[in-house]
Coordinates of C-alpha atoms in Angstrom, one line a residue:
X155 CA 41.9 -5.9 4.0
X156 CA 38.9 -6.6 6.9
X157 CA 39.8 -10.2 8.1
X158 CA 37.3 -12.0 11.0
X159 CA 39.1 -12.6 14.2
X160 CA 40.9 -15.8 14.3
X161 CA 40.0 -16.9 17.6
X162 CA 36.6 -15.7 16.9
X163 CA 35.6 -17.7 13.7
X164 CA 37.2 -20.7 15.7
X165 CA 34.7 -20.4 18.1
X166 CA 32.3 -19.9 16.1
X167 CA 33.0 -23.0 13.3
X168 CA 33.5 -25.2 16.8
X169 CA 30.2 -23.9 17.7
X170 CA 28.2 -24.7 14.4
X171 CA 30.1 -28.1 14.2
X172 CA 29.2 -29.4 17.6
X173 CA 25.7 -28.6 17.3
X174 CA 25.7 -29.9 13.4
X175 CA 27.2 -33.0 14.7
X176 CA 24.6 -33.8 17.6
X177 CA 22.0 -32.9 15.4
X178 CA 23.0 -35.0 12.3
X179 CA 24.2 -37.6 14.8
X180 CA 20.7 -37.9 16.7
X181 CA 19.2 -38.3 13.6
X182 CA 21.5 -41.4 12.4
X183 CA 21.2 -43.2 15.2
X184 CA 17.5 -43.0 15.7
X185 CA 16.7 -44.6 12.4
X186 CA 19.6 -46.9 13.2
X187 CA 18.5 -48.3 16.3
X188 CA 14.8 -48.3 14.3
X189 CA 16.5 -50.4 11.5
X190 CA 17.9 -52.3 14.4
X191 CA 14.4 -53.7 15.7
X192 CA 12.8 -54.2 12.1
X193 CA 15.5 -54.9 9.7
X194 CA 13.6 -52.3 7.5
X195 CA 14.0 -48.7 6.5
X196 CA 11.3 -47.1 4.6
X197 CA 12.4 -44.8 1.2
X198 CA 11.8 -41.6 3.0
X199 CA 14.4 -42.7 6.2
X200 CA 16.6 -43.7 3.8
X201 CA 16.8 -40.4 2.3
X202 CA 17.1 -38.7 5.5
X203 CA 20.2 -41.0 7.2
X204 CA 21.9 -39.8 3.5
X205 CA 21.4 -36.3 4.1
X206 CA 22.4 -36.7 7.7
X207 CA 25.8 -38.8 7.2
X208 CA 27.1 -36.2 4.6
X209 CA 26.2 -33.4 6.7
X210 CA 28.3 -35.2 9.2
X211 CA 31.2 -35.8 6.9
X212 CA 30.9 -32.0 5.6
X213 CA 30.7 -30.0 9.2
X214 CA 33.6 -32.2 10.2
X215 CA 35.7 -30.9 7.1
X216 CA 34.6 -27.6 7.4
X217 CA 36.0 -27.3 10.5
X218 CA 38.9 -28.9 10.0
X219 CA 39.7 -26.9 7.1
X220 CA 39.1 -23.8 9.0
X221 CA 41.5 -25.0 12.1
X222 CA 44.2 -25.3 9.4
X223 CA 43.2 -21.8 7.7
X224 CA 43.2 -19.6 11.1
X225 CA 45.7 -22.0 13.3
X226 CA 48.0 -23.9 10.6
X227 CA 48.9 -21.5 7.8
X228 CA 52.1 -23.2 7.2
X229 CA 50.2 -26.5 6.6
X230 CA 47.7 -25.2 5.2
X231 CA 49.5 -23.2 2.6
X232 CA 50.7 -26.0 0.4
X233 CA 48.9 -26.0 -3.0
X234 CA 47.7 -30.1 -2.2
X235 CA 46.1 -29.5 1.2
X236 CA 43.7 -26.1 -0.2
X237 CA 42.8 -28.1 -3.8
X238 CA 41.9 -31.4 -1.5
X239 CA 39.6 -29.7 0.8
X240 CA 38.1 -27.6 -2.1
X241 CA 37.5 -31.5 -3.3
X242 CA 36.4 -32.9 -0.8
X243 CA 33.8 -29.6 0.7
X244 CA 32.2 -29.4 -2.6
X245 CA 31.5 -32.8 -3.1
X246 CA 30.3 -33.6 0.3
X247 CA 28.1 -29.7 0.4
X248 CA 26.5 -31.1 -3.3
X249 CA 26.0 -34.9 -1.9
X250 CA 23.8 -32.8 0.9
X251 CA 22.3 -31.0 -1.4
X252 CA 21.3 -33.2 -4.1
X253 CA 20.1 -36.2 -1.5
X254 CA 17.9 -33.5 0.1
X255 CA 16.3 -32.7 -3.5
X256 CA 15.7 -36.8 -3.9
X257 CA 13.8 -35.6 -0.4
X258 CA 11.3 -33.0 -2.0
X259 CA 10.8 -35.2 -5.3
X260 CA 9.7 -38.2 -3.1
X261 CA 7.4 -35.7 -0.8
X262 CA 6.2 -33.9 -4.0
X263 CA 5.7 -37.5 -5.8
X264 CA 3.9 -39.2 -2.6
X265 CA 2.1 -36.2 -2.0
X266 CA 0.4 -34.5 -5.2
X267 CA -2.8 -35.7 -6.6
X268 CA -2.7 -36.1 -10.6
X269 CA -4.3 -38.6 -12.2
X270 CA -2.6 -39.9 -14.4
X271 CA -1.0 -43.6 -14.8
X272 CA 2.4 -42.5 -15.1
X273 CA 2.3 -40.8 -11.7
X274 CA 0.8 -43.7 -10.2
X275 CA 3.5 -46.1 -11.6
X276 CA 6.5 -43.3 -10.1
X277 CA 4.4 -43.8 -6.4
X278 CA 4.8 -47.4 -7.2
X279 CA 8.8 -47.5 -7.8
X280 CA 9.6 -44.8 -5.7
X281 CA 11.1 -47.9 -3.2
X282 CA 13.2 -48.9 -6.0
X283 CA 14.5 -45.7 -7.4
X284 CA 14.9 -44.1 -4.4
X285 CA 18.8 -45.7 -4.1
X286 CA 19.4 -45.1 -7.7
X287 CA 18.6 -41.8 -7.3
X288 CA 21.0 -41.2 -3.6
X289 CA 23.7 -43.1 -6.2
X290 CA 23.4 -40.7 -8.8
X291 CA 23.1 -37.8 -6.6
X292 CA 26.3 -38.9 -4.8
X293 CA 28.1 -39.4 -8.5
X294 CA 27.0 -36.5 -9.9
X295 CA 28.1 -34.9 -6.7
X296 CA 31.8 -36.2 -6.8
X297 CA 32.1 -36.2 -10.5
X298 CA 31.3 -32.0 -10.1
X299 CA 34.1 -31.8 -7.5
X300 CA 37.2 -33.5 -8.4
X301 CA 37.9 -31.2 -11.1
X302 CA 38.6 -28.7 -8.9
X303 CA 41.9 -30.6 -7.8
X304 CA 43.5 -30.1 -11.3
X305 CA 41.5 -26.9 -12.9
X306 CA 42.2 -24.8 -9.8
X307 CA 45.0 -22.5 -9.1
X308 CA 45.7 -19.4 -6.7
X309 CA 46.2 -16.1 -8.3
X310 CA 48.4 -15.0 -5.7
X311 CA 51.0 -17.3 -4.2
X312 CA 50.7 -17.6 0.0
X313 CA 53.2 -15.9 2.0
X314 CA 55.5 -17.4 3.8
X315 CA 54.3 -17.7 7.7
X316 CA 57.4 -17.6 10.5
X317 CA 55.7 -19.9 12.3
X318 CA 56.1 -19.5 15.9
X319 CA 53.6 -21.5 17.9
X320 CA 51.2 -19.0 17.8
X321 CA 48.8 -17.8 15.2
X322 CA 50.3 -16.5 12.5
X323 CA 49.1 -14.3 10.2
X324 CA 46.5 -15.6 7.5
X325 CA 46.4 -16.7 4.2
X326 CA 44.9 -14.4 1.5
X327 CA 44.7 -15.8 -2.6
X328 CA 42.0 -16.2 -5.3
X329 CA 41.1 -19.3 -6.8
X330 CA 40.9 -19.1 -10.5
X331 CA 39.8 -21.8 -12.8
X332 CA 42.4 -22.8 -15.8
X333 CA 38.8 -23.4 -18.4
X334 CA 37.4 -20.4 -16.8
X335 CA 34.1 -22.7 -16.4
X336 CA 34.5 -24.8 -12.9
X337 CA 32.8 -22.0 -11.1
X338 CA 29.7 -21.7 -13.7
X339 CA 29.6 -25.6 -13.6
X340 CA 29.4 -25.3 -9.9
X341 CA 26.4 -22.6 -10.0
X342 CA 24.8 -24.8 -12.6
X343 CA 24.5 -28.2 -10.5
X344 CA 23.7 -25.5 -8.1
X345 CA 20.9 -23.8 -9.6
X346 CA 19.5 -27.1 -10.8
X347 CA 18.7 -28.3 -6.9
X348 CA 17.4 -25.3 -6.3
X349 CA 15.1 -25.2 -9.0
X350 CA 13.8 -28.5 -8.6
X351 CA 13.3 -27.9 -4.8
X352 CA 11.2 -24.6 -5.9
X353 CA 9.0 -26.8 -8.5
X354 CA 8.4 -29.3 -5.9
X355 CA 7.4 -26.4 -3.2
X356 CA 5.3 -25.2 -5.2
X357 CA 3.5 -28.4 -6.4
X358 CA 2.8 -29.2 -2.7
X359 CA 1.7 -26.1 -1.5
X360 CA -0.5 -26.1 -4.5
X361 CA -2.0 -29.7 -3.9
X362 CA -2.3 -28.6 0.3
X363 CA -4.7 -25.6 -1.1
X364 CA -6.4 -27.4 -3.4
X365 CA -7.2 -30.3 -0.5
X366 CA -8.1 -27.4 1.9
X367 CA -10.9 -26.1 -0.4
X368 CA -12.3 -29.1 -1.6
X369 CA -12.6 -30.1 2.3
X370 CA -14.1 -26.8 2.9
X371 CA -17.1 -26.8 0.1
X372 CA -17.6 -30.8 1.3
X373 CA -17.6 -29.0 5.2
X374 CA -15.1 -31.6 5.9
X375 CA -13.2 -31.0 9.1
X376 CA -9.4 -29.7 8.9
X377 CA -8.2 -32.1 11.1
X378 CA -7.6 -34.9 9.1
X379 CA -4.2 -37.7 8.5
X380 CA -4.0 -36.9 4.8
X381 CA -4.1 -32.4 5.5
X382 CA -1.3 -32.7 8.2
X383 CA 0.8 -34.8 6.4
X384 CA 0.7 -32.0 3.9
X385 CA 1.3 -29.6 6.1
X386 CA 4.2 -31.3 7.1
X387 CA 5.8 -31.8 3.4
X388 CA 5.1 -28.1 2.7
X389 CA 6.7 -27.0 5.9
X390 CA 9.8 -29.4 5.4
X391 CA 9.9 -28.5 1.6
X392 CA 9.3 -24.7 2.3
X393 CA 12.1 -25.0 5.1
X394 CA 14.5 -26.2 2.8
X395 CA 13.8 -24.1 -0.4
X396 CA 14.9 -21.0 2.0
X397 CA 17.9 -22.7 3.7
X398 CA 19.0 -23.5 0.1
X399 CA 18.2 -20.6 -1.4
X400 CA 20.7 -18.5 1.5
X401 CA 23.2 -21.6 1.1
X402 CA 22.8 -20.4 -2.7
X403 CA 23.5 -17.0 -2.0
X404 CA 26.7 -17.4 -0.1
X405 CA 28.1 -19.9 -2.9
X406 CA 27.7 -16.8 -5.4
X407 CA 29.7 -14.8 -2.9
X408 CA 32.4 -17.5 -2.5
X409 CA 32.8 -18.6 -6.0
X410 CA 32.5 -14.9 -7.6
X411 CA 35.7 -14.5 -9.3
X412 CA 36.5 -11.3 -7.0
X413 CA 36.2 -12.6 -3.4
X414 CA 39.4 -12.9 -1.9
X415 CA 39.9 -16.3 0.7
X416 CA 40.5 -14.6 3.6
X417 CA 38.5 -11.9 3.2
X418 CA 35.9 -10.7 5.6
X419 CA 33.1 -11.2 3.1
X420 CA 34.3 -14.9 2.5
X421 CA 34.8 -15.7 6.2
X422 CA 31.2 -14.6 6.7
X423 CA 29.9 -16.3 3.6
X424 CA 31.8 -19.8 4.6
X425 CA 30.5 -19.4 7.9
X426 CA 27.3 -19.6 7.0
X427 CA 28.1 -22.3 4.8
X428 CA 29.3 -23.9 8.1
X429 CA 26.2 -23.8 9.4
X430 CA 24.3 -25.2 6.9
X431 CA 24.1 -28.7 8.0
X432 CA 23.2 -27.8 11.4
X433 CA 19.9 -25.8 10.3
X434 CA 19.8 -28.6 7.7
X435 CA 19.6 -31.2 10.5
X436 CA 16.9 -28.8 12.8
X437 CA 14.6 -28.6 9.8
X438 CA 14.7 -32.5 9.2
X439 CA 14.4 -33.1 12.8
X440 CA 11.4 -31.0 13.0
X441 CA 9.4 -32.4 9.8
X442 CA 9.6 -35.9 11.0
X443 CA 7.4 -37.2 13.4
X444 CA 9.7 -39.9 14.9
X445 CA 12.3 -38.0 15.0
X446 CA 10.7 -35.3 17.0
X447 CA 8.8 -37.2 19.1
X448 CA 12.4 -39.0 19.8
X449 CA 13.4 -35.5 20.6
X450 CA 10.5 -35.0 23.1
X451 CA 11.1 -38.1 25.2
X452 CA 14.6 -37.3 25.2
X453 CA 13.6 -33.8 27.1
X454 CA 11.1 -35.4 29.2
X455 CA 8.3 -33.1 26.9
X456 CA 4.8 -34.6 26.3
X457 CA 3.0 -34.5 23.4
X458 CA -0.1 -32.4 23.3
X459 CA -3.3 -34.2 23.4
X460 CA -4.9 -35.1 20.2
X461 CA -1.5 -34.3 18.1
X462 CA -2.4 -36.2 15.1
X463 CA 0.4 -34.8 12.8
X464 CA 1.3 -37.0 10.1
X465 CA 4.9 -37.5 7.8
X466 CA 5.5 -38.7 4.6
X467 CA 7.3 -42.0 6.3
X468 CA 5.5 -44.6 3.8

């Protein structure tokens, strides 16, 4: 069977984590210190610091779990230590991606133009059921994952390792699920971000058209607060459609019933799984204006003259 390098996919998880972590990091602490100064955070920044401390929590077990895997087979061979990370990854990877769907419905909700009284009373309690909806994202998130501790089970049992000191050689097993479901229910919550990330895409790209003609028949000027802040939405949402829809892709791959852990097709497929929150955190960073303009002063780089680009920050 092709297996990836140990020393290699080391590298490379430490890689992805370091910059994951300075990425998600930067973007804590900004709003932090922010918080600091005004005792207030705005929906939007709460939404983001969510996104950013489980992307935190998840590249950190991520690459933890694959020291163990490559480095620590012995350890990591025991039945409680694979079912906990399986846990504890699937939770934290569906916390990311559900709190960065609450992200596209506020954009979508604070963006589109319907009338309608309805819509106008969502703008009006979006501040209120923005932390309902984080808390029900996390719960759903956690309630989808600790199944897995008690429904899954290898197909093959681990070999043992003459552990040495050195590497030895790796693990290889399926996981299969006892109600022959866990894998469809994870595909499902899944598919269900994914879909409502595409819906609000759409919507926004829609509503930044329909603003861009009706500016051009009125021979309004393109310039305006209200067209770059939907620019910016469509960009961030657009962004994020694509990362999830590869993050989706590589899921299928590591929950199809014949992928082997420890395969070369499942090393590839977690890696990029790995690097999900740091592309997560680039993509954040660069659809928010305080955070990128954070960024800039950081790198001593000035802002071009006349930048008027607006975020949905209200």
């Amino acid at each position: 069977m092709a297996e990836l390098n140990p020393p290699v996919a080391v590298t490379l998880h430490v890689l992805l984590a370091l910059l994951g972590l300075l990425g998600n990091t930067f973007i804590f602490l900004v709003h932090f210190l922010d918080w600091l100064k005004t005792r207030e955070l705005n929906p939007c920044d709460f939404i983001i610091n969510c996104i950013s401390l489980s992307n935190i929590f998840l590249q950190g077990t991520v690459l933890f779990n694959e020291i163990c895997f490559f480095l620590f087979t012995v350890f990591y061979s025991q039945d409680w230590v694979v079912k906990s990370m399986v846990v504890i990854m699937s939770s934290l990877a569906f916390c990311s991606l559900w709190s960065s769907t609450v992200l596209c419905f506020y954009y979508c909700v604070k963006i589109i133009n319907v009338n309608g009284a309805c819509i106008h009373k969502l703008k009006a309690k979006l501040p209120v059921l923005v932390p309902w909806m984080i808390t029900f994202s996390v719960g759903m998130s956690w309630a989808a994952g600790l199944p897995s501790y008690w429904d899954l089970y290898r197909e093959s049992p681990c070999p043992t390792a003459n552990y040495t000191g050195n590497i030895t050689s790796l693990i290889s097993f399926k996981f299969k699920s006892k109600c022959v479901c866990l894998f469809h229910m994870y595909m499902l919550v899944s598919g269900a971000a994914f879909l409502i990330i595409s819906f609000t895409a759409g919507a926004i790209i829609y509503s930044l058209c329909k603003h861009m003609i009706r500016m051009r028949r009125n021979n309004e000027g393109s310039g305006s607060g209200k067209i770059n802040s939907h620019l910016s939405a469509a960009k961030t949402v657009t962004s994020l459609l694509l990362l999830y829809l590869f993050f989706y892709g590589a899921l299928n791959i590591i929950f199809n019933d014949t992928t082997e852990v420890g395969s070369l097709i499942f090393s590839l497929c977690f890696l990029a799984v790995s690097g999900f929150p740091t592309l997560n955190s680039i993509v954040l960073i660069t659809g928010n204006r305080k955070l990128i303009n954070t960024c800039k002063k950081i790198f001593g780089i000035r802002s071009a003259a006349g930048n008027t680009e607006v975020t949905v920050t209200y």
